Amino acid sequence: MTILALETSCDETSVAVVRDGKILSNVVASQVELHAEYGGVVPELAAREHLKNLLPVAQSALREAGISVAQLDALAATQGPGLPNALLVGLKAAQAAAFALNKPFIGIHHHEAHLYSPWISGETRAADFSNFQPNVSLIVSGGHTLLVLVKSELNHRVLGGTIDDAAGECFDKTGKLMGLPYPAGPLIDRLAEQGNPKAFEFPRPLLHDANDDFSFSGLKTSVRYFIRDHPALLADREKVCDLCASVQAAIVEVLVKKTIRAAKREGVRCVTASGGVTCNRALRLELERACARNGFALRLAEKSLCTDNAAMIGILAERKLLARAPLPSLDEEIKPGWALV
Ligand code: KG4
Ligand code: ZN
């Protein structure tokens, strides 16, 4: 089965061709530079950029895969959640193509696709979902922070999520307070390598609460007050590295401890993680250590598949087709606030 998948929920225009669990191409045009000037994603600009880039990116994906549109069996696109106008571009393009080619269309939940990205790996990049179920899955990015219990394929339950800022948003916004460019997450990761994570003490929000929820806005506020009270610190590179390491340690500790606690309580044997923040080296390392200590198998999405991409949309679409899951009609609308349940 050969599927063309589109992802335009935020600031990456991505098109992938997948066939029988393998990624034949996965082209991603990032808009990061466009939005950096504004310190965050500007929804209207994101949508216009998708309009400009979608067809060239789709042509590249088809060319790279060596596939013509006549060989496609189905089309898929992210249906939500995401920025409304950005979602519309990819969803309507995929539906129009499905209509013109008289092929099925599969609307995909963005977070559910992140759940599957740790399973797209290895040289063959074969999707292998069944060996490590049930598992507890952490999805952490600029827009979402979720803990999900994956009971079996296409069968999951959200355990908890952020009640305010997402973890990536916390990286980006605290970085902005330090004067770092958007998105600050990858830069904090690099600077933290040279810093002392115990240099400054920041709160670990909701760490000891008896639920699987997260909160990062208080941490952001405490960094704001800390910088207000120590303005000279930002001129000292060594201290900025210490600050990055200390903030990162607070975020990572909460994510790792709450993930492990949920995994123990749910009695699973495996933990997985995906989403842009899963690129973070400290998070990967601490998850590896904590899983090894507690006897959990760990599956982290490959770094190139942590951030938003259409390959994960295509792989999940294929699984849904194979499982004969109900498909949306061609005039199905976008679902900007679509909650994963
Ligand atoms: O999954 P993604 O590409 O888009 C969303 O759906 O949000 O994630 C982007 C987020 C940004 O907040 C970015 O700062 C963060 O992931 N991020 C990182 C790292 N790489 C990306 N945060 C911390 N450390 C990193 N290495
Ligand atoms: Zn995402």
Coordinates of C-alpha atoms and ligand atoms in Angstrom, one line a residue:
M1 CA 0.0 0.0 0.0
T2 CA 1.4 3.4 -1.0
I3 CA 0.3 6.5 0.8
L4 CA 1.0 10.2 0.3
A5 CA 0.8 12.0 3.7
L6 CA 0.7 15.8 4.4
E7 CA 1.5 17.6 7.7
T8 CA 0.8 21.3 8.0
S9 CA -0.4 21.7 11.6
C10 CA 2.2 24.3 12.7
D11 CA 5.4 25.6 11.2
E12 CA 6.7 22.6 9.2
T13 CA 5.4 21.9 5.7
S14 CA 6.0 18.2 5.3
V15 CA 5.1 15.6 2.8
A16 CA 6.0 11.9 2.9
V17 CA 5.5 8.8 0.8
V18 CA 5.2 5.6 2.8
R19 CA 4.8 2.1 1.6
D20 CA 4.3 -1.1 3.6
G21 CA 5.6 0.4 6.8
K22 CA 8.6 2.0 5.2
I23 CA 9.3 5.6 4.6
L24 CA 10.2 6.1 0.9
S25 CA 10.5 9.9 1.4
N26 CA 9.9 12.4 4.1
V27 CA 10.5 16.0 3.0
V28 CA 10.3 18.7 5.6
A29 CA 10.4 22.5 4.8
S30 CA 10.9 24.2 8.2
Q31 CA 9.6 27.8 8.7
V32 CA 11.7 28.4 11.7
E33 CA 13.7 31.2 10.2
L34 CA 10.6 33.0 9.1
H35 CA 9.1 33.0 12.6
A36 CA 12.3 33.6 14.5
E37 CA 12.0 37.3 13.7
Y38 CA 8.8 37.4 15.8
G39 CA 9.9 35.2 18.6
G40 CA 7.3 32.6 18.0
V41 CA 5.0 31.1 15.3
V42 CA 2.7 33.7 13.6
P43 CA -0.3 31.6 12.5
E44 CA -1.2 33.6 9.4
L45 CA 2.3 33.6 8.1
A46 CA 2.6 29.9 8.8
A47 CA -0.6 29.2 6.7
R48 CA 0.7 31.4 3.8
E49 CA 4.1 29.7 3.8
H50 CA 2.3 26.3 3.7
L51 CA 0.4 27.5 0.6
K52 CA 3.7 28.5 -1.0
N53 CA 5.6 25.4 -0.1
L54 CA 3.2 22.6 -0.2
L55 CA 3.2 21.7 -3.9
P56 CA 7.0 21.9 -4.4
V57 CA 7.5 19.8 -1.2
A58 CA 4.9 17.3 -2.5
Q59 CA 6.7 17.1 -5.8
S60 CA 10.1 16.6 -4.1
A61 CA 8.6 13.8 -1.9
L62 CA 7.1 12.0 -4.9
R63 CA 10.3 12.4 -6.9
E64 CA 12.5 11.2 -4.1
A65 CA 10.2 8.2 -3.6
G66 CA 10.2 7.4 -7.3
I67 CA 6.4 7.3 -7.2
S68 CA 3.8 8.9 -9.5
V69 CA 0.4 10.0 -8.3
A70 CA -1.2 7.2 -10.3
Q71 CA 0.6 4.7 -8.0
L72 CA -0.9 6.1 -4.8
D73 CA -3.5 4.0 -2.9
A74 CA -4.6 6.6 -0.4
L75 CA -4.0 10.2 0.8
A76 CA -3.6 11.3 4.4
A77 CA -3.3 14.6 6.2
T78 CA -3.2 16.0 9.8
Q79 CA -6.7 16.9 10.7
G80 CA -5.9 18.4 14.1
P81 CA -5.0 19.7 16.6
G82 CA -3.1 22.6 15.3
L83 CA -3.3 26.2 13.9
P84 CA -6.6 26.4 12.0
N85 CA -5.5 28.1 8.8
A86 CA -2.3 26.0 8.7
L87 CA -4.2 22.8 9.1
L88 CA -6.7 23.8 6.3
V89 CA -3.9 24.0 3.7
G90 CA -2.7 20.4 4.1
L91 CA -6.1 18.9 4.8
K92 CA -7.9 20.5 1.8
A93 CA -5.0 19.7 -0.5
A94 CA -5.1 16.0 0.5
Q95 CA -8.9 15.8 0.3
A96 CA -8.9 17.4 -3.2
A97 CA -6.2 15.0 -4.4
A98 CA -8.1 12.1 -3.0
F99 CA -11.3 13.3 -4.7
A100 CA -9.5 13.8 -8.0
L101 CA -7.8 10.4 -7.9
N102 CA -10.8 8.6 -6.4
K103 CA -8.8 7.2 -3.6
P104 CA -9.5 7.0 0.2
F105 CA -8.6 9.9 2.5
I106 CA -7.4 9.4 6.0
G107 CA -7.6 12.3 8.5
I108 CA -5.0 11.8 11.2
H109 CA -4.8 13.1 14.8
H110 CA -1.4 14.8 15.2
H111 CA -0.7 13.5 18.7
E112 CA -1.7 10.0 17.8
A113 CA 0.9 10.1 15.0
H114 CA 3.5 11.3 17.5
L115 CA 2.6 8.1 19.5
Y116 CA 3.7 6.0 16.6
S117 CA 6.9 7.8 15.7
P118 CA 9.1 5.9 18.1
W119 CA 8.2 2.8 16.2
I120 CA 9.4 4.1 12.9
S121 CA 13.1 3.2 13.1
G122 CA 16.0 1.1 12.1
E123 CA 17.6 0.7 8.7
T124 CA 14.5 -0.7 7.1
R125 CA 12.3 1.8 9.0
A126 CA 9.7 -0.9 9.4
A127 CA 6.8 0.0 11.8
D128 CA 6.8 -2.4 14.7
F129 CA 4.1 -1.5 17.1
S130 CA 3.1 -4.8 18.7
N131 CA 6.2 -6.0 20.6
F132 CA 6.2 -3.3 23.3
Q133 CA 2.6 -2.9 24.3
P134 CA 1.2 -1.8 26.6
N135 CA 3.5 1.2 27.1
V136 CA 3.4 4.6 28.6
S137 CA 4.3 7.3 26.0
L138 CA 5.5 10.8 26.6
I139 CA 4.7 13.3 23.9
V140 CA 6.6 16.6 24.4
S141 CA 6.8 19.5 22.0
G142 CA 6.2 23.2 21.6
G143 CA 2.5 22.7 21.6
H144 CA 1.8 19.7 23.7
T145 CA 2.9 17.7 26.8
L146 CA 1.0 14.5 27.2
L147 CA 1.3 11.1 29.0
V148 CA -0.6 8.4 27.2
L149 CA -1.2 4.8 28.0
V150 CA -1.0 2.8 24.8
K151 CA -2.9 -0.4 25.6
S152 CA -2.6 -1.9 22.1
E153 CA -2.5 -0.6 18.6
L154 CA -5.0 2.2 18.0
N155 CA -6.2 1.8 21.5
H156 CA -4.9 4.3 24.0
R157 CA -6.0 6.6 26.9
V158 CA -4.6 10.0 27.9
L159 CA -3.3 9.8 31.4
G160 CA -2.4 13.5 31.8
G161 CA -1.3 16.7 30.1
T162 CA -0.1 20.2 30.7
I163 CA -2.6 22.5 32.4
D164 CA -0.8 25.6 31.0
D165 CA 2.4 25.8 29.0
A166 CA 3.9 22.9 27.1
A167 CA 7.5 21.8 27.9
G168 CA 8.8 23.1 24.6
E169 CA 7.1 26.4 25.2
C170 CA 8.8 26.6 28.6
F171 CA 12.2 26.0 26.9
D172 CA 11.4 28.7 24.3
K173 CA 9.9 31.3 26.6
T174 CA 12.6 31.0 29.3
G175 CA 15.2 31.2 26.5
K176 CA 13.5 34.4 25.3
L177 CA 13.9 35.8 28.8
M178 CA 17.6 35.0 28.6
G179 CA 17.8 36.8 25.2
L180 CA 18.1 33.7 23.2
P181 CA 16.6 33.5 19.7
Y182 CA 13.5 31.4 18.9
P183 CA 13.2 28.5 19.1
A184 CA 15.4 28.5 22.2
G185 CA 15.0 24.8 23.1
P186 CA 17.9 23.4 20.9
L187 CA 20.1 26.3 22.0
I188 CA 19.4 25.7 25.7
D189 CA 20.3 22.1 25.1
R190 CA 23.7 23.1 23.7
L191 CA 24.5 25.8 26.3
A192 CA 23.4 23.5 29.1
E193 CA 26.2 21.0 28.1
Q194 CA 28.7 23.5 29.5
G195 CA 26.7 24.5 32.6
N196 CA 26.1 23.3 36.1
P197 CA 22.5 21.9 36.5
K198 CA 22.7 22.5 40.3
A199 CA 23.9 26.1 40.0
F200 CA 20.4 27.6 40.5
E201 CA 17.4 26.1 42.1
F202 CA 14.1 26.3 40.2
P203 CA 10.7 24.7 41.1
R204 CA 9.7 21.3 39.9
P205 CA 6.0 22.0 39.3
L206 CA 3.4 19.2 40.2
L207 CA 6.3 16.7 40.7
H208 CA 4.7 15.3 43.9
D209 CA 1.0 15.7 42.9
A210 CA -0.8 12.4 42.6
N211 CA -1.8 12.9 39.0
D212 CA -0.1 12.7 35.5
D213 CA -0.6 16.4 34.8
F214 CA 2.2 19.0 34.1
S215 CA 2.5 22.7 34.7
F216 CA 5.3 24.8 33.4
S217 CA 4.1 28.4 33.6
G218 CA 5.2 28.8 37.3
L219 CA 8.7 27.7 36.3
K220 CA 8.8 30.3 33.6
T221 CA 7.7 33.0 36.0
S222 CA 10.3 32.0 38.5
V223 CA 13.0 32.3 35.8
R224 CA 11.6 35.7 34.9
Y225 CA 11.9 36.9 38.6
F226 CA 15.4 35.3 38.8
I227 CA 16.6 37.3 35.8
R228 CA 14.9 40.5 37.0
D229 CA 16.8 40.1 40.3
H230 CA 20.2 39.1 38.7
P231 CA 20.3 41.2 35.4
A232 CA 24.1 41.2 35.3
L233 CA 24.1 37.4 35.0
L234 CA 23.1 37.6 31.3
A235 CA 26.4 39.3 30.4
D236 CA 28.4 36.3 31.8
R237 CA 28.4 33.4 29.3
E238 CA 29.4 30.9 32.0
K239 CA 26.4 31.9 34.2
V240 CA 24.1 31.8 31.2
C241 CA 25.2 28.2 30.6
D242 CA 24.5 27.5 34.3
L243 CA 21.1 29.0 34.0
C244 CA 20.3 26.9 30.9
A245 CA 21.4 23.8 32.7
S246 CA 19.4 24.6 35.8
V247 CA 16.2 25.3 33.9
Q248 CA 16.6 22.3 31.7
A249 CA 17.2 20.1 34.8
A250 CA 14.0 21.3 36.3
I251 CA 12.0 20.5 33.1
V252 CA 13.7 17.2 32.5
E253 CA 13.3 16.0 36.1
V254 CA 9.5 16.6 36.1
L255 CA 9.1 14.9 32.7
V256 CA 11.2 11.8 33.6
K257 CA 9.9 11.3 37.1
K258 CA 6.2 11.6 36.2
T259 CA 6.7 9.3 33.2
I260 CA 8.4 6.6 35.3
R261 CA 5.8 6.9 38.0
A262 CA 2.9 6.5 35.5
A263 CA 4.7 3.5 33.9
K264 CA 5.1 1.8 37.3
R265 CA 1.5 2.4 38.3
E266 CA 0.1 1.2 34.9
G267 CA 2.2 -1.9 35.1
V268 CA 3.7 -1.6 31.6
R269 CA 7.1 -2.9 30.6
C270 CA 7.9 -0.2 28.0
V271 CA 8.2 3.6 27.9
T272 CA 8.3 5.6 24.7
A273 CA 8.9 9.3 23.9
S274 CA 8.5 11.6 20.9
G275 CA 7.9 15.2 20.0
G276 CA 10.4 18.0 19.4
V277 CA 11.6 18.2 23.0
T278 CA 12.6 14.5 22.8
C279 CA 15.6 15.8 20.7
N280 CA 16.9 17.2 24.1
R281 CA 20.1 15.3 25.1
A282 CA 19.5 15.6 28.8
L283 CA 15.9 14.3 28.5
R284 CA 17.1 11.3 26.3
L285 CA 19.9 10.5 28.8
E286 CA 17.8 10.8 31.9
L287 CA 15.0 8.7 30.4
E288 CA 17.6 6.1 29.5
R289 CA 19.0 6.0 33.0
A290 CA 15.6 6.0 34.7
C291 CA 14.3 3.2 32.5
A292 CA 17.4 1.1 33.0
R293 CA 17.1 1.6 36.8
N294 CA 13.5 0.6 36.8
G295 CA 13.6 -2.2 34.3
F296 CA 11.6 -0.6 31.5
A297 CA 12.4 -1.0 27.9
L298 CA 12.7 2.5 26.3
R299 CA 11.9 3.5 22.7
L300 CA 12.8 7.0 21.8
A301 CA 11.8 8.4 18.4
E302 CA 14.8 9.1 16.1
K303 CA 15.7 12.7 16.4
S304 CA 14.7 13.4 12.8
L305 CA 11.2 12.0 13.5
C306 CA 10.8 13.7 16.9
T307 CA 9.9 17.1 15.3
D308 CA 6.8 17.4 13.1
N309 CA 6.9 15.3 10.0
A310 CA 4.6 13.7 7.5
A311 CA 6.2 10.2 7.8
M312 CA 4.5 9.6 11.1
I313 CA 1.2 10.8 9.6
G314 CA 1.6 8.3 6.7
I315 CA 2.6 5.4 8.9
L316 CA -0.4 5.8 11.2
A317 CA -2.7 6.3 8.1
E318 CA -1.5 2.9 6.8
R319 CA -2.1 1.2 10.1
K320 CA -5.6 2.6 10.2
L321 CA -6.3 1.4 6.6
L322 CA -5.0 -2.1 7.5
A323 CA -7.0 -2.1 10.7
R324 CA -10.1 -1.0 8.7
A325 CA -10.6 1.9 11.1
P326 CA -13.6 4.1 10.1
L327 CA -12.4 6.8 7.6
P328 CA -13.6 10.4 7.5
S329 CA -15.7 11.7 4.6
L330 CA -14.0 13.9 2.1
D331 CA -15.7 17.0 3.3
E332 CA -14.6 16.4 7.0
E333 CA -13.6 19.7 8.6
I334 CA -10.3 20.6 10.4
K335 CA -10.3 20.0 14.1
P336 CA -8.0 22.7 15.6
G337 CA -8.6 21.7 19.3
W338 CA -9.1 18.0 18.7
A339 CA -8.3 16.3 22.1
L340 CA -6.7 12.9 22.2
V341 CA -8.7 10.7 24.6
Ligands
KG4_1 O1 7.3 18.7 17.7 P1 7.8 20.1 17.3 O2 8.7 20.2 16.1 O3 6.6 21.1 17.0 C1 5.5 21.2 17.8 O4 4.5 20.4 17.6 O5 5.5 22.0 18.7 O6 8.6 20.7 18.6 C2 9.2 22.0 18.6 C3 9.6 22.3 20.0 C4 10.1 23.7 20.2 O7 9.5 24.2 21.4 C5 11.6 23.5 20.4 O8 12.2 24.5 21.2 C6 11.7 22.1 21.1 O9 10.6 21.4 20.4 N1 13.0 21.5 20.9 C7 13.8 21.3 21.9 C8 15.0 20.7 21.3 N2 14.8 20.5 20.0 C9 13.5 21.0 19.8 N3 13.7 21.6 23.2 C10 14.8 21.2 24.0 N4 15.9 20.7 23.5 C11 16.0 20.4 22.2 N5 17.2 19.8 21.8
ZN2 ZN 3.9 17.9 17.0

